[in-house]
Every structure is written in structure tokens, then in C-alpha cells.
mmCIF file of C-alpha atoms in Angstrom:
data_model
loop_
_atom_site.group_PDB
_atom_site.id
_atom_site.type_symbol
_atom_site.label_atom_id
_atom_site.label_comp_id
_atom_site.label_asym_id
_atom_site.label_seq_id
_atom_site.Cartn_x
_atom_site.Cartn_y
_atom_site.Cartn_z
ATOM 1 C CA UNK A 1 0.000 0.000 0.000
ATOM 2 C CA UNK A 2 3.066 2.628 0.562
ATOM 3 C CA UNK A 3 4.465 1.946 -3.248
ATOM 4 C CA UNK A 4 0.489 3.045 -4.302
ATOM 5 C CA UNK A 5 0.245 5.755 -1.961
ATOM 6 C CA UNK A 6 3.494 7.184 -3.147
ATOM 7 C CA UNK A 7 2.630 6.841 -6.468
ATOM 8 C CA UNK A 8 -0.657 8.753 -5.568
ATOM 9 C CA UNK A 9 1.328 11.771 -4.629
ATOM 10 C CA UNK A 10 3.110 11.770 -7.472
ATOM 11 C CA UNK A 11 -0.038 11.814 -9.323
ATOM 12 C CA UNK A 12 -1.829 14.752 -7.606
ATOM 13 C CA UNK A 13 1.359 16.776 -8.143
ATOM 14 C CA UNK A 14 1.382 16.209 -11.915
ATOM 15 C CA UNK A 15 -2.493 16.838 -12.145
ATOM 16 C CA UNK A 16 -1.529 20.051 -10.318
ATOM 17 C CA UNK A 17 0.912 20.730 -12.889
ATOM 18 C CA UNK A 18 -1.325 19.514 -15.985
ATOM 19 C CA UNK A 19 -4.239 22.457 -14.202
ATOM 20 C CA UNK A 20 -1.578 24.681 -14.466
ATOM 21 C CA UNK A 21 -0.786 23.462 -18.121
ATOM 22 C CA UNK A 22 -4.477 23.940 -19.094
ATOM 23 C CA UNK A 23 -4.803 27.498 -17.264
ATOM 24 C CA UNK A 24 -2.020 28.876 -19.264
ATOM 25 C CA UNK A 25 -2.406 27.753 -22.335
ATOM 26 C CA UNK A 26 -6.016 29.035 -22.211
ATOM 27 C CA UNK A 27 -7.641 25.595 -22.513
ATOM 28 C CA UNK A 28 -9.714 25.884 -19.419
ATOM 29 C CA UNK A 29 -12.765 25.779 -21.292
ATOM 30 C CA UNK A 30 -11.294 23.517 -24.513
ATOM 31 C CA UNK A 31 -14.323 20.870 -24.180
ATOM 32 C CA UNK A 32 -17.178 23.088 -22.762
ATOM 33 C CA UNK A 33 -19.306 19.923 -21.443
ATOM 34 C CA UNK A 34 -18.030 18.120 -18.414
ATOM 35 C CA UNK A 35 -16.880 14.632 -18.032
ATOM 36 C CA UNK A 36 -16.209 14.453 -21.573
ATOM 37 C CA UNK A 37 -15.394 16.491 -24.562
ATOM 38 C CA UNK A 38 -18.109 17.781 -26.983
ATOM 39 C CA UNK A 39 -20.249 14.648 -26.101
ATOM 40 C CA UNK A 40 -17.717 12.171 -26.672
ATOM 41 C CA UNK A 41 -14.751 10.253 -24.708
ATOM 42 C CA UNK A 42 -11.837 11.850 -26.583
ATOM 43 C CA UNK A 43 -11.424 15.372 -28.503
ATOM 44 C CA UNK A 44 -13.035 15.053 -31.448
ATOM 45 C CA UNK A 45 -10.775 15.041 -34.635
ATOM 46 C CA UNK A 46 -12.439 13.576 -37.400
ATOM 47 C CA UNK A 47 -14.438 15.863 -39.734
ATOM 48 C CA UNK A 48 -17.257 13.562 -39.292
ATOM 49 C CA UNK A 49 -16.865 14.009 -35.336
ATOM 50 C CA UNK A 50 -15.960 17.347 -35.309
ATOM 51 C CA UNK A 51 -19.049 18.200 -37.483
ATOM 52 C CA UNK A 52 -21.281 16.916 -34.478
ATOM 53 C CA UNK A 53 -19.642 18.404 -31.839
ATOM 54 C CA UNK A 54 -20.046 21.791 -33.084
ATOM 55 C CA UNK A 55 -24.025 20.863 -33.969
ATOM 56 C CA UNK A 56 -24.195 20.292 -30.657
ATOM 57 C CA UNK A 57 -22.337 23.066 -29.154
ATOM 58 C CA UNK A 58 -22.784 26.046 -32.115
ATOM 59 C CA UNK A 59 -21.500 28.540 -29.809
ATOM 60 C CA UNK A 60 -18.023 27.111 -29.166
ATOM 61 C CA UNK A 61 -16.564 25.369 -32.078
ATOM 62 C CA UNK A 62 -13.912 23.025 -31.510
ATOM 63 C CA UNK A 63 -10.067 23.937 -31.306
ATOM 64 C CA UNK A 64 -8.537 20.370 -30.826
ATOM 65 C CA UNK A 65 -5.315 22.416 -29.730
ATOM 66 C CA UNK A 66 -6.737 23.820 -26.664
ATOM 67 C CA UNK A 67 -9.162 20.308 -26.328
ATOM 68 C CA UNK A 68 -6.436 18.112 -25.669
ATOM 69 C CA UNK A 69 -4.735 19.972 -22.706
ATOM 70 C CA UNK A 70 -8.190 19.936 -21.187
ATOM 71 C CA UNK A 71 -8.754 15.937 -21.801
ATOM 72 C CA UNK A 72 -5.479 15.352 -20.724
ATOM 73 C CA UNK A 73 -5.800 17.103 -17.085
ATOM 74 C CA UNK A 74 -9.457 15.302 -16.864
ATOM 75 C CA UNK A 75 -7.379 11.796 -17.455
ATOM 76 C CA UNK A 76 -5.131 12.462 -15.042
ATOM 77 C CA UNK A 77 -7.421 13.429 -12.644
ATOM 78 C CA UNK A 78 -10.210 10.420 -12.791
ATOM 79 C CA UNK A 79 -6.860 7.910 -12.767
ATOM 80 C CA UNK A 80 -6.255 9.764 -9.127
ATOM 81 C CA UNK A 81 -9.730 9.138 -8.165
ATOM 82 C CA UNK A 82 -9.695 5.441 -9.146
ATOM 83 C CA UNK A 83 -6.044 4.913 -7.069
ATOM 84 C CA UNK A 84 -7.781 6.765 -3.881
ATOM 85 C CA UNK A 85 -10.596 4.845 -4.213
ATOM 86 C CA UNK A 86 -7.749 1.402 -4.540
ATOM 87 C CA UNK A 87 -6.284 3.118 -1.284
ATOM 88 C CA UNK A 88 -9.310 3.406 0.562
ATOM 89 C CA UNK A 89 -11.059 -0.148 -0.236
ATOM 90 C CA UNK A 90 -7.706 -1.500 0.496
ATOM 91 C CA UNK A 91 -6.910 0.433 3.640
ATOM 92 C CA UNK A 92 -10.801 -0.896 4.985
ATOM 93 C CA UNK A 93 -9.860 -4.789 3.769
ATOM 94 C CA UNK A 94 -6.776 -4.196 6.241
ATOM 95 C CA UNK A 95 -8.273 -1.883 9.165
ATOM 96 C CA UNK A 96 -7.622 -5.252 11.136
ATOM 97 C CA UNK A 97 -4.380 -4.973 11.210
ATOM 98 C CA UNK A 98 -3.824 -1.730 12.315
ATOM 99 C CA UNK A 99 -4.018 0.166 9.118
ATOM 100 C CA UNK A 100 -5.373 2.921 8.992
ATOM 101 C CA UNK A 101 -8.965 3.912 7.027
ATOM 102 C CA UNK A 102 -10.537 6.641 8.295
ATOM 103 C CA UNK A 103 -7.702 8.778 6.334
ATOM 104 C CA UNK A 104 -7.981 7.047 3.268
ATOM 105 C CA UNK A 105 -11.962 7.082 3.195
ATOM 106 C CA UNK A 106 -11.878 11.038 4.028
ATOM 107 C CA UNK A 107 -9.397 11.210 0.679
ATOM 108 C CA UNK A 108 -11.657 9.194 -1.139
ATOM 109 C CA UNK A 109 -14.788 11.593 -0.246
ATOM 110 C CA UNK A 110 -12.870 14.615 -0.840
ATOM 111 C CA UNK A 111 -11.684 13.335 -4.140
ATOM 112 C CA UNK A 112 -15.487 13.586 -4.974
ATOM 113 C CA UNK A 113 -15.654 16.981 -4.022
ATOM 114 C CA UNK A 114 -12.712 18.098 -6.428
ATOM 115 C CA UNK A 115 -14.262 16.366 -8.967
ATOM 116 C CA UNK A 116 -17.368 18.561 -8.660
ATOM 117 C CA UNK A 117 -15.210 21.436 -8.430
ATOM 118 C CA UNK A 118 -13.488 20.246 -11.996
ATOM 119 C CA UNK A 119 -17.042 20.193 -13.411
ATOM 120 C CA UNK A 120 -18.217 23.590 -11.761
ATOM 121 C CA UNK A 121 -15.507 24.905 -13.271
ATOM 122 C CA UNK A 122 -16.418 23.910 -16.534
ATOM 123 C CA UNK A 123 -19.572 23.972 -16.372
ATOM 124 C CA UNK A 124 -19.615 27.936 -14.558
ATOM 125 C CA UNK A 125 -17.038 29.208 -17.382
ATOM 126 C CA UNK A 126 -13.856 29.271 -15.348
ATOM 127 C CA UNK A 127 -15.626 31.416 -12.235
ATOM 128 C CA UNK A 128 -12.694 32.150 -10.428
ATOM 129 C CA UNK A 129 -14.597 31.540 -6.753
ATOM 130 C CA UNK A 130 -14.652 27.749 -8.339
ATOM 131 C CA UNK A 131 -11.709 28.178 -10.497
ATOM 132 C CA UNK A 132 -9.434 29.296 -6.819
ATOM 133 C CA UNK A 133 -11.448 26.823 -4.554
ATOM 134 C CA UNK A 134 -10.604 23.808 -7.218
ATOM 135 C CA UNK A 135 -6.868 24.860 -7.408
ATOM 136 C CA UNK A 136 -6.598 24.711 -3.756
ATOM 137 C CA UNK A 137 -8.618 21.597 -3.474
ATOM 138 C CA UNK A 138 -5.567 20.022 -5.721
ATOM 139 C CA UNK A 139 -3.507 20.836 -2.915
ATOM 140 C CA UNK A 140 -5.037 20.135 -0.335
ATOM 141 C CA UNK A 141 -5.556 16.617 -1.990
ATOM 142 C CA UNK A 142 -1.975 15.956 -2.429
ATOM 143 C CA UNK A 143 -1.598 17.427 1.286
ATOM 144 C CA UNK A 144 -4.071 14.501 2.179
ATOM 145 C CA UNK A 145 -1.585 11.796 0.913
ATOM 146 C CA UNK A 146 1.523 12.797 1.951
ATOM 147 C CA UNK A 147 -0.064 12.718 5.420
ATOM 148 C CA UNK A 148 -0.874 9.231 4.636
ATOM 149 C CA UNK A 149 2.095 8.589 3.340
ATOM 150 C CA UNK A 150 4.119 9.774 6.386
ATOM 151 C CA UNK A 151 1.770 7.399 8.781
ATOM 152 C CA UNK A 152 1.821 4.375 6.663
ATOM 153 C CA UNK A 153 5.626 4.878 6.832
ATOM 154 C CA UNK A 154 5.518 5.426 10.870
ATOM 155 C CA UNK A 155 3.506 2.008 11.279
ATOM 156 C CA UNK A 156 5.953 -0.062 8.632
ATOM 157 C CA UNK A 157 9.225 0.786 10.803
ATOM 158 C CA UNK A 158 10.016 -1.196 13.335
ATOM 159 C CA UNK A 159 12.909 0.641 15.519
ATOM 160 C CA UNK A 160 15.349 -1.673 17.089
ATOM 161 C CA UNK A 161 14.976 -1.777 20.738
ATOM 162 C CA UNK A 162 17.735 -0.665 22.609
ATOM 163 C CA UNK A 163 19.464 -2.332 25.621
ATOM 164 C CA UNK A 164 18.736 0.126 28.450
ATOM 165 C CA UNK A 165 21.394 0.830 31.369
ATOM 166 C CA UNK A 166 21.585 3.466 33.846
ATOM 167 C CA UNK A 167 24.636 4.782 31.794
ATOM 168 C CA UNK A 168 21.660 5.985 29.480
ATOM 169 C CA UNK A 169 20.220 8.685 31.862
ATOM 170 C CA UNK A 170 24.038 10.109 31.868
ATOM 171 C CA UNK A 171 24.595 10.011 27.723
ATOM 172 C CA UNK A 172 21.748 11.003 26.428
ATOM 173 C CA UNK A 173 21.051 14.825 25.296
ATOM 174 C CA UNK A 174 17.420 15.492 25.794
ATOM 175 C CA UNK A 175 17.659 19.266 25.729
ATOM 176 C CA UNK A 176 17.213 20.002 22.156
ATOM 177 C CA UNK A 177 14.163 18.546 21.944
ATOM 178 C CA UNK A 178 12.612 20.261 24.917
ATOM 179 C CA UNK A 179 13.694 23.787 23.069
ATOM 180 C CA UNK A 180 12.195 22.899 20.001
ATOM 181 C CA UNK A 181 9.218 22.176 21.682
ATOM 182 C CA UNK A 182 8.647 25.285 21.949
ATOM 183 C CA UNK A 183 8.486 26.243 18.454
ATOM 184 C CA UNK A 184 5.727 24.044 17.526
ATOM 185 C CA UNK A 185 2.806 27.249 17.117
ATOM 186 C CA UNK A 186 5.616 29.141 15.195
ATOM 187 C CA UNK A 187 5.508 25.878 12.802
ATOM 188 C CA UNK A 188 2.146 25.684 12.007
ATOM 189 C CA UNK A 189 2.296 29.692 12.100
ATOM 190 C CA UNK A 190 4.333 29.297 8.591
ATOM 191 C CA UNK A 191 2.017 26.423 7.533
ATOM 192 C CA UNK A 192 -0.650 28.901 7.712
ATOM 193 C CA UNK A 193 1.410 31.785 5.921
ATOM 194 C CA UNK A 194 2.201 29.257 3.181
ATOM 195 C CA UNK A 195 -1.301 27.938 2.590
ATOM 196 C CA UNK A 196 -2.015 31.770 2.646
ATOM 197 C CA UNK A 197 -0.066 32.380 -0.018
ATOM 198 C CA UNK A 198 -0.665 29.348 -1.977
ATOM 199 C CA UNK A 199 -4.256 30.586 -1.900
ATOM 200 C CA UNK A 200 -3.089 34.065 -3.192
ATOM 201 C CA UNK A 201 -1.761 32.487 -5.954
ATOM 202 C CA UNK A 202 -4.901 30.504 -6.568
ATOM 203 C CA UNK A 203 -6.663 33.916 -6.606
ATOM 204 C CA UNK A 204 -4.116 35.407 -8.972
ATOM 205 C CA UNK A 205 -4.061 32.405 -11.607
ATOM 206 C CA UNK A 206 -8.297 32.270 -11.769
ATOM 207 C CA UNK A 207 -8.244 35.982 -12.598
ATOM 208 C CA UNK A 208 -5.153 36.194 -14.874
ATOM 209 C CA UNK A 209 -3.761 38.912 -12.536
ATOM 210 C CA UNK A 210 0.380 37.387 -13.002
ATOM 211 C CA UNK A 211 0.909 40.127 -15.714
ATOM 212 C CA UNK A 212 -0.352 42.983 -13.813
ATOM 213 C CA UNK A 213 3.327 43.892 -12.903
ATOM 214 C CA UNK A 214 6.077 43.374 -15.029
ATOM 215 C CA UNK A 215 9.078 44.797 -13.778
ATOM 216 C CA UNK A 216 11.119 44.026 -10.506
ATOM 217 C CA UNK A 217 11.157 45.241 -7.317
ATOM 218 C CA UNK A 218 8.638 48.043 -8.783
ATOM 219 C CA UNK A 219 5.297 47.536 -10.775
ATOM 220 C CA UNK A 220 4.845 49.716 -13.005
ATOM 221 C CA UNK A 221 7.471 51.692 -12.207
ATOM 222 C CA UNK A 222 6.164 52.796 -9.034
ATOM 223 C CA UNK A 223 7.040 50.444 -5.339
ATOM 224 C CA UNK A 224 2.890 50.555 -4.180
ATOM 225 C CA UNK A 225 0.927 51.355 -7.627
ATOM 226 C CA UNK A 226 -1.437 54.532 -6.598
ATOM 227 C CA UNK A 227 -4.106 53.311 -8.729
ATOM 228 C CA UNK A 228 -4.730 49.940 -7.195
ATOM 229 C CA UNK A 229 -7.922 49.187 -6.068
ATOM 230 C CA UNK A 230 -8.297 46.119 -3.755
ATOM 231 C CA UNK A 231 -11.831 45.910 -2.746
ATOM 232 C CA UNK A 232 -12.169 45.203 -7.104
ATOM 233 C CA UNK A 233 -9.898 42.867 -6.742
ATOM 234 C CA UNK A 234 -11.160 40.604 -4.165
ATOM 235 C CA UNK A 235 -14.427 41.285 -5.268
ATOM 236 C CA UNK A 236 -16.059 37.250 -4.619
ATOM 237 C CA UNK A 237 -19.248 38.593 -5.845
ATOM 238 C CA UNK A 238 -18.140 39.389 -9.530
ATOM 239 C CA UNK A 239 -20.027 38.539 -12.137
ATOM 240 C CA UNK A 240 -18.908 35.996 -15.040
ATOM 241 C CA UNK A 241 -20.483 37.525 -17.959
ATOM 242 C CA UNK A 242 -20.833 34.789 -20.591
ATOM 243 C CA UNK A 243 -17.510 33.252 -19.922
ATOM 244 C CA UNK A 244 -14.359 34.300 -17.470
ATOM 245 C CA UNK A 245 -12.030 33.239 -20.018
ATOM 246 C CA UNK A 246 -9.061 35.829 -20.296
ATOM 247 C CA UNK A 247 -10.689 37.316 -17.051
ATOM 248 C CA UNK A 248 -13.137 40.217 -16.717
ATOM 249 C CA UNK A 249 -11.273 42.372 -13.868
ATOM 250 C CA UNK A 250 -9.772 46.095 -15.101
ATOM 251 C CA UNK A 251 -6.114 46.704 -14.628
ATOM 252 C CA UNK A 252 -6.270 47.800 -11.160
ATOM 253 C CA UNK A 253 -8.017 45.343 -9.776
ATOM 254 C CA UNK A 254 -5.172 42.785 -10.937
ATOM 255 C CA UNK A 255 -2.688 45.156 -9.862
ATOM 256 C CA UNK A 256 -3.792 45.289 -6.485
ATOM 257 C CA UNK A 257 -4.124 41.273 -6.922
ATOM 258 C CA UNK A 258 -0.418 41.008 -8.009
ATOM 259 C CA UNK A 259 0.980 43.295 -5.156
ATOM 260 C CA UNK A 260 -0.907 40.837 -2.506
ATOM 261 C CA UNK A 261 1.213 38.146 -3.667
ATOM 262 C CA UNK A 262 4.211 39.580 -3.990
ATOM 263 C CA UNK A 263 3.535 41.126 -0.157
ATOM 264 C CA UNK A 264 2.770 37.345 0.803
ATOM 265 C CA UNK A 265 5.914 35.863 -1.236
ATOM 266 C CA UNK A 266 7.946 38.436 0.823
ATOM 267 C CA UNK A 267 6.452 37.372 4.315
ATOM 268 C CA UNK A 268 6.557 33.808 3.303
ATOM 269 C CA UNK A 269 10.236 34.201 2.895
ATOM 270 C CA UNK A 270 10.816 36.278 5.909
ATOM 271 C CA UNK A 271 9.106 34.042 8.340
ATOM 272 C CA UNK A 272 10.629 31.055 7.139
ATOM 273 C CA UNK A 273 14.250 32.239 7.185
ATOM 274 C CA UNK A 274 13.499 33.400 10.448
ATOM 275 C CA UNK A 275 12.032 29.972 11.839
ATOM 276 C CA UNK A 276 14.538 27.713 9.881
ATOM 277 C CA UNK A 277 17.359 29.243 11.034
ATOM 278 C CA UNK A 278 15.358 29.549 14.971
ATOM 279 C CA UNK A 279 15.610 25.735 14.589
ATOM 280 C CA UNK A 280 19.311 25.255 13.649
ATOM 281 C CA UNK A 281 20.196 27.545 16.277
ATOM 282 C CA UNK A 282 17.742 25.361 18.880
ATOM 283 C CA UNK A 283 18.606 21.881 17.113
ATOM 284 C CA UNK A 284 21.404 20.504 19.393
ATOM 285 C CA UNK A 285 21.561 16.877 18.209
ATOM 286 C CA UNK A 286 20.770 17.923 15.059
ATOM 287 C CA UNK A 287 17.557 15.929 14.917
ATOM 288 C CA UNK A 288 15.662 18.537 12.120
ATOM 289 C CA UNK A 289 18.244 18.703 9.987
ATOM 290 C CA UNK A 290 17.038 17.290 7.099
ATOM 291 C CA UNK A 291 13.605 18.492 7.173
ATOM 292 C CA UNK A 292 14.912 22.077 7.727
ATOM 293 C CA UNK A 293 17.129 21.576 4.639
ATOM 294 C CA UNK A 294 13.868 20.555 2.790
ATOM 295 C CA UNK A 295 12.150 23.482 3.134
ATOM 296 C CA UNK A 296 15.043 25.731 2.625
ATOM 297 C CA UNK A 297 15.716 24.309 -0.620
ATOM 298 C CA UNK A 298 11.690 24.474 -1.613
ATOM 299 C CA UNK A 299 11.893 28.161 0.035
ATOM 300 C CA UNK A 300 14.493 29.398 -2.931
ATOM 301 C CA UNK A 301 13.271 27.404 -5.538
ATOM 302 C CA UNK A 302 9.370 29.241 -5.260
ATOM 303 C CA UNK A 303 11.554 32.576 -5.029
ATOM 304 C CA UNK A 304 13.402 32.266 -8.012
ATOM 305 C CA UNK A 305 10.608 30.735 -9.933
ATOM 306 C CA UNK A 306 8.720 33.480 -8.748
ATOM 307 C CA UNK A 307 10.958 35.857 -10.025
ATOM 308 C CA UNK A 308 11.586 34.499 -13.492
ATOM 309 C CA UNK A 309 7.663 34.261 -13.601
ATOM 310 C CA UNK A 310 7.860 38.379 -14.094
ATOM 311 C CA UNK A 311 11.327 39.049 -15.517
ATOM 312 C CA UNK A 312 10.259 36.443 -18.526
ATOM 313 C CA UNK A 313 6.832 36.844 -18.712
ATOM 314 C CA UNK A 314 5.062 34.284 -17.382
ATOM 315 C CA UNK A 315 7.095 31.431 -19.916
ATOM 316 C CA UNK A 316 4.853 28.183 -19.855
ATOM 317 C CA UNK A 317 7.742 25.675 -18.166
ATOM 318 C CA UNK A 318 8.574 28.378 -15.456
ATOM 319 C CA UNK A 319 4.916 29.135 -14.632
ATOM 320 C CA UNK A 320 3.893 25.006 -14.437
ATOM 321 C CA UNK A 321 7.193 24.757 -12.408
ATOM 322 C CA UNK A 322 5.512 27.524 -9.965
ATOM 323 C CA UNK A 323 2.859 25.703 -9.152
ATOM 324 C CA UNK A 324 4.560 22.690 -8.885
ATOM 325 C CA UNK A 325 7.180 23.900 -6.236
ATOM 326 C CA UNK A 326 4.231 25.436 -4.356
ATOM 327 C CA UNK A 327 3.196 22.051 -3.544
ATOM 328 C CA UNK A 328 6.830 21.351 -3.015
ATOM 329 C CA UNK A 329 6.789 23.946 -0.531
ATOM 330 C CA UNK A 330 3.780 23.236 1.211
ATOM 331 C CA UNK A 331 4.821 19.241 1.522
ATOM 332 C CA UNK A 332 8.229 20.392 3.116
ATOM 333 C CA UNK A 333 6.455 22.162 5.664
ATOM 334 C CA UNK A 334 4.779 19.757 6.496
ATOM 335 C CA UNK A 335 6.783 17.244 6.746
ATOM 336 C CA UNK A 336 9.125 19.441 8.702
ATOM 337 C CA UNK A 337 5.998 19.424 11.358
ATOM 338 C CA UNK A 338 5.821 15.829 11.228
ATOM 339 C CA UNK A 339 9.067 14.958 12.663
ATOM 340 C CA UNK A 340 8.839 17.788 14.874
ATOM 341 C CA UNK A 341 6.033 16.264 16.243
ATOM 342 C CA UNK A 342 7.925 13.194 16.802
ATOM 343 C CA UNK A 343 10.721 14.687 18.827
ATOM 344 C CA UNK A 344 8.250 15.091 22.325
ATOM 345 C CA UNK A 345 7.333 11.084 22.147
ATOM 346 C CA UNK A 346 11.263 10.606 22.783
ATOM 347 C CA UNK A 347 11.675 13.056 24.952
ATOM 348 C CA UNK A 348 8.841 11.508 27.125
ATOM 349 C CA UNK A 349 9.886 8.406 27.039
ATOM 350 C CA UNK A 350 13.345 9.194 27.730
ATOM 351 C CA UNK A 351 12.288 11.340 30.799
ATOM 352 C CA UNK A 352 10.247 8.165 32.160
ATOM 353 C CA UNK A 353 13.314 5.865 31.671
ATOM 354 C CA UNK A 354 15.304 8.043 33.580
ATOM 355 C CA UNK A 355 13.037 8.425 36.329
ATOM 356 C CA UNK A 356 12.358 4.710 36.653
ATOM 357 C CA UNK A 357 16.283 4.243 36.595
ATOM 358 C CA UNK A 358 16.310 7.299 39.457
ATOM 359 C CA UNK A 359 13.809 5.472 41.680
ATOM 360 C CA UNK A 360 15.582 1.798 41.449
ATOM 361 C CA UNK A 361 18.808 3.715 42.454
ATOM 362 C CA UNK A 362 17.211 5.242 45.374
ATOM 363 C CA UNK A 363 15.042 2.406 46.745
#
């Protein structure tokens, strides 16, 4: 079940990537019925097909360029339903044993729920509401199965036990685990910042506001844009108009859109340096290491791609790389609060060891 469930996450990242794929290649609306594609399985190609498809739908005639990206997403996406589904029938066969099925079940209902979102979206004309809710249901989805991930990992190790003396309570260094304990709100203080700005971006893609500014560190010349208008911008109650395609917001509205971002890349970055290197400074035996590593790496990889994003124009690789490292991002994190959540078991049970050695000694 681990080889599936890795494979799983794998998926959802690449049907992140193939949303992003769709978005900016304008194919969001390249089949305009929902599941399939003019009425049939595939894009239709064949004069003969292609004839009937645009009988049937007169108002959108059929550009197989922009159909395919569409179909392709929409493959990707039911073969992640139908392995979450494998996951969750599997993890019920084997609740048993100890496996875990509640999480797999919740996956498997929530997988229905994007789905409906992939259809809204279709079926509302790319409404960015849906449009921003479905991106972030992607990663929430592939948030889902990395958690599974990490606890069908934690139940298939089996830790040696060591042989226990009273030299133990003299050797072992417990106190960088009780300082990191402390930083535990702080972690899930950047979780939130990240899926804060994940969400930004979600807001940003659905109303094409990633060209607003196209200059560094000023937009439009100018550091805060005097025209911006906000309360446009995160409008939720905007109307569609026949379709959102190309998006229906003026120029300061997606200014004020962009500038959001950028003021939530910044405090992303700031509040992660700061914790990160909080946690080296606190991480005695050195027990985060890897995990703090992680996220660094993830941290400057958004940045830059972030950055080429603007000084190249939004470039199709850089832009699906974006979104990709945002999940990258948000996984690191939380894996990062994973293990730190694992440091306090040994601590515990290392304070209880040496306590039972202290009253053996004594009685």
C-alpha cells in the first residue's frame, strides 16, 4: 500500500501541474461539457466528429489544440480518483491490522468533491470563486496523501529496541528537543502563511492577474501602484459575464491582486528564514536537519521561480514549475511538522526511563 500511496502523490502533483498546463495555455474551457469532450470520450478530430460536436455546441466550435490539454488534465485526474478509491477499499480490507482507514476514506470523499469542483468549473465558465477553490482543493488533496504517506511509513518501521542501562540517563542529550518544543505554534504559524499564499496564488491564476506587474522590485514603475484598487480585486461577488475566459477584472483590480502576492511571497520568505534558522540555532543533536534543509531548498526554488515568472513573462515551463514547487513547498512544511512532532514522544519516554532508573537507584 506505501508503493500506491506514493505513487498517488506523485499523481496529484502532476495533475496540479497539468491544471496549471491547461490554465495557461487558455484551454480551461477547450471541451465546454463536463466529463467528456463535446459529447464524446476523446477530442473530437475527425471531420465527421468534429461536425457533431459543433451541432451540438454552435457557440463554441472546436479547437482540438486547446481540447487536448483539457482531456489530458481530466485523465489524469479520474486515474487519481480510481487509485484513492484502490487506497481506501484497500486500507478498509486491512483496518484489522492496524491500518489505517478513516484517512484514506476522508481522501476518497474529498476526491469527490474536487471532482465537482473540476465540473463547476467547466460547467460555470472558469468562475474564479470555483476556479481558486478547485486549485486549492488540488492541494489540499496531495496534502491529504503525503499525510498518509508519512503514517503508513511510521507504522511499517520497526525501531530496534535498545538495551537500556543506567549509563543511558548520563549520555543522552534530551535538551534540544525540549527547546524545540517550543516552536511548535511558530511551525504551524508558517504552515498557515504558506497555505495563505498558496491561496493568493490561486486567486491570482483564476483571474489572470500574473501580468499585472512586469518589472522588478517596482510595478509599473512605481514600489505601491497609486491606482490599485483592492476591494475590485477581491471582489467574490463578480459577475462571469458569458464566460471568465481571459478574465473580466480592469487593470487595477489585478494590480492590487499582483501586489498581494508579492507582499505574501515576501512574508513567506521572511518568516521562514526566520524559523529555519530559529531551529538550527535550537537543534542541538541535530535531529531537524534534514527536514529544515527541505524546506530551505523548496523556500528558494518558489523565489526564483517566482521571479523568473515576471522578468520572462510568465514562460509556460517556469509558470507550471511555480505551481509545482508550491506544492513542493507546502509538503516540506509539512513534513518538517511531522518529525517535529515526533521529537516530544522521545523526549517523554526518555524522561520516564530516567526516572524509573532514578527510583531503582534510590530504593
Amino acid at each position: 500500500m506505501i508503493n500506491w500511496t506514493v505513487f498517488s502523490v506523485c499523481l496529484a502533483v502532476l495533475v496540479i501541474m497539468l491544471g496549471a498546463w491547461t490554465r495557461l495555455v487558455d484551454a480551461g474551457l477547450g471541451c465546454p461539457d463536463w466529463p467528456g469532450c463535446y459529447g464524446f470520450i476523446t477530442v473530437p478530430q475527425s471531420e465527421s466528429s468534429i461536425a457533431i460536436a459543433n451541432a451540438r455546441f454552435p457557440g463554441t466550435p472546436v479547437d482540438v489544440a486547446k481540447g487536448w490539454p483539457e482531456m489530458i488534465h481530466r485523465y489524469a485526474a479520474g486515474t487519481l480518483g480510481l487509485v484513492v478509491f484502490g487506497l481506501a477499499a484497500s486500507a478498509v480490507r486491512q483496518r484489522r491490522q492496524g491500518m489505517p482507514f478513516r484517512l484514506p476514506l476522508f481522501i476518497a470523499g474529498f476526491i469527490l468533491l474536487q471532482g465537482a469542483f473540476g465540473m463547476w468549473t467547466v460547467t460555470l465558465k472558469l468562475w474564479p470563486q470555483v476556479v481558486a477553490l478547485h486549485l486549492l482543493g488540488g492541494f489540499t488533496t496531495v496534502s491529504l496523501l503525503t499525510l498518509l504517506l508519512l503514517r503508513l511509513r511510521k507504522l511499517s518501521a520497526t525501531p530496534a529496541l535498545p538495551v537500556r542501562g543506567a549509563s543511558d540517563a548520563i549520555v543522552k542529550p534530551a535538551g534540544s528537543d525540549s527547546r524545540l518544543a517550543n516552536l511548535r505554534p511558530w511551525l504551524y504559524g508558517g504552515l498557515l502563511l504558506v497555505v495563505l499564499q498558496i491561496a493568493l496564488g490561486a486567486w491570482t491564476a483564476a483571474n489572470y492577474a500574473a501580468v499585472a506587474c512586469t518589472d522588478l522590485p517596482t510595478c509599473q514603475g512605481q514600489w505601491w501602484p497609486e491606482d490599485m484598487d483592492f476591494r475590485h480585486g477581491f471582489d467574490i461577488t463578480q459577475q462571469v459575464g458569458p464566460n471568465y475566459l481571459g478574465g473580466q477584472l480592469t487593470g487595477d483590480g489585478r494590480t492590487a491582486i499582483h501586489i498581494s502576492h508579492r507582499a505574501g511571497a515576501l512574508a513567506v520568505l521572511v518568516y521562514l528564514t526566520g524559523l529555519l534558522a530559529c531551529i538550527r540555532l535550537r537543534d542541538v543533536n541535530q535531529a531537524l536537519r534534514g527536514p529544515v534543509r527541505l524546506v530551505a531548498v523548496t523556500l528558494v526554488a518558489q523565489i526564483i521561480l517566482g521571479l523568473a515568472n515576471i522578468l520572462l513573462h510568465i514562460p509556460l515551463p517556469v509558470a507550471v514549475a511555480h505551481n509545482a514547487m508550491g506544492a513542493g513547498l507546502l509538503l516540506s512544511v509539512i513534513y518538517l511538522i511531522w518529525r517535529h512532532h515526533l521529537l516530544p514522544r522521545a523526549q517523554a519516554a526518555g524522561a520516564t526511563h530516567i526516572k524509573t532508573i532514578h527510583q531503582e537507584a534510590t530504593a
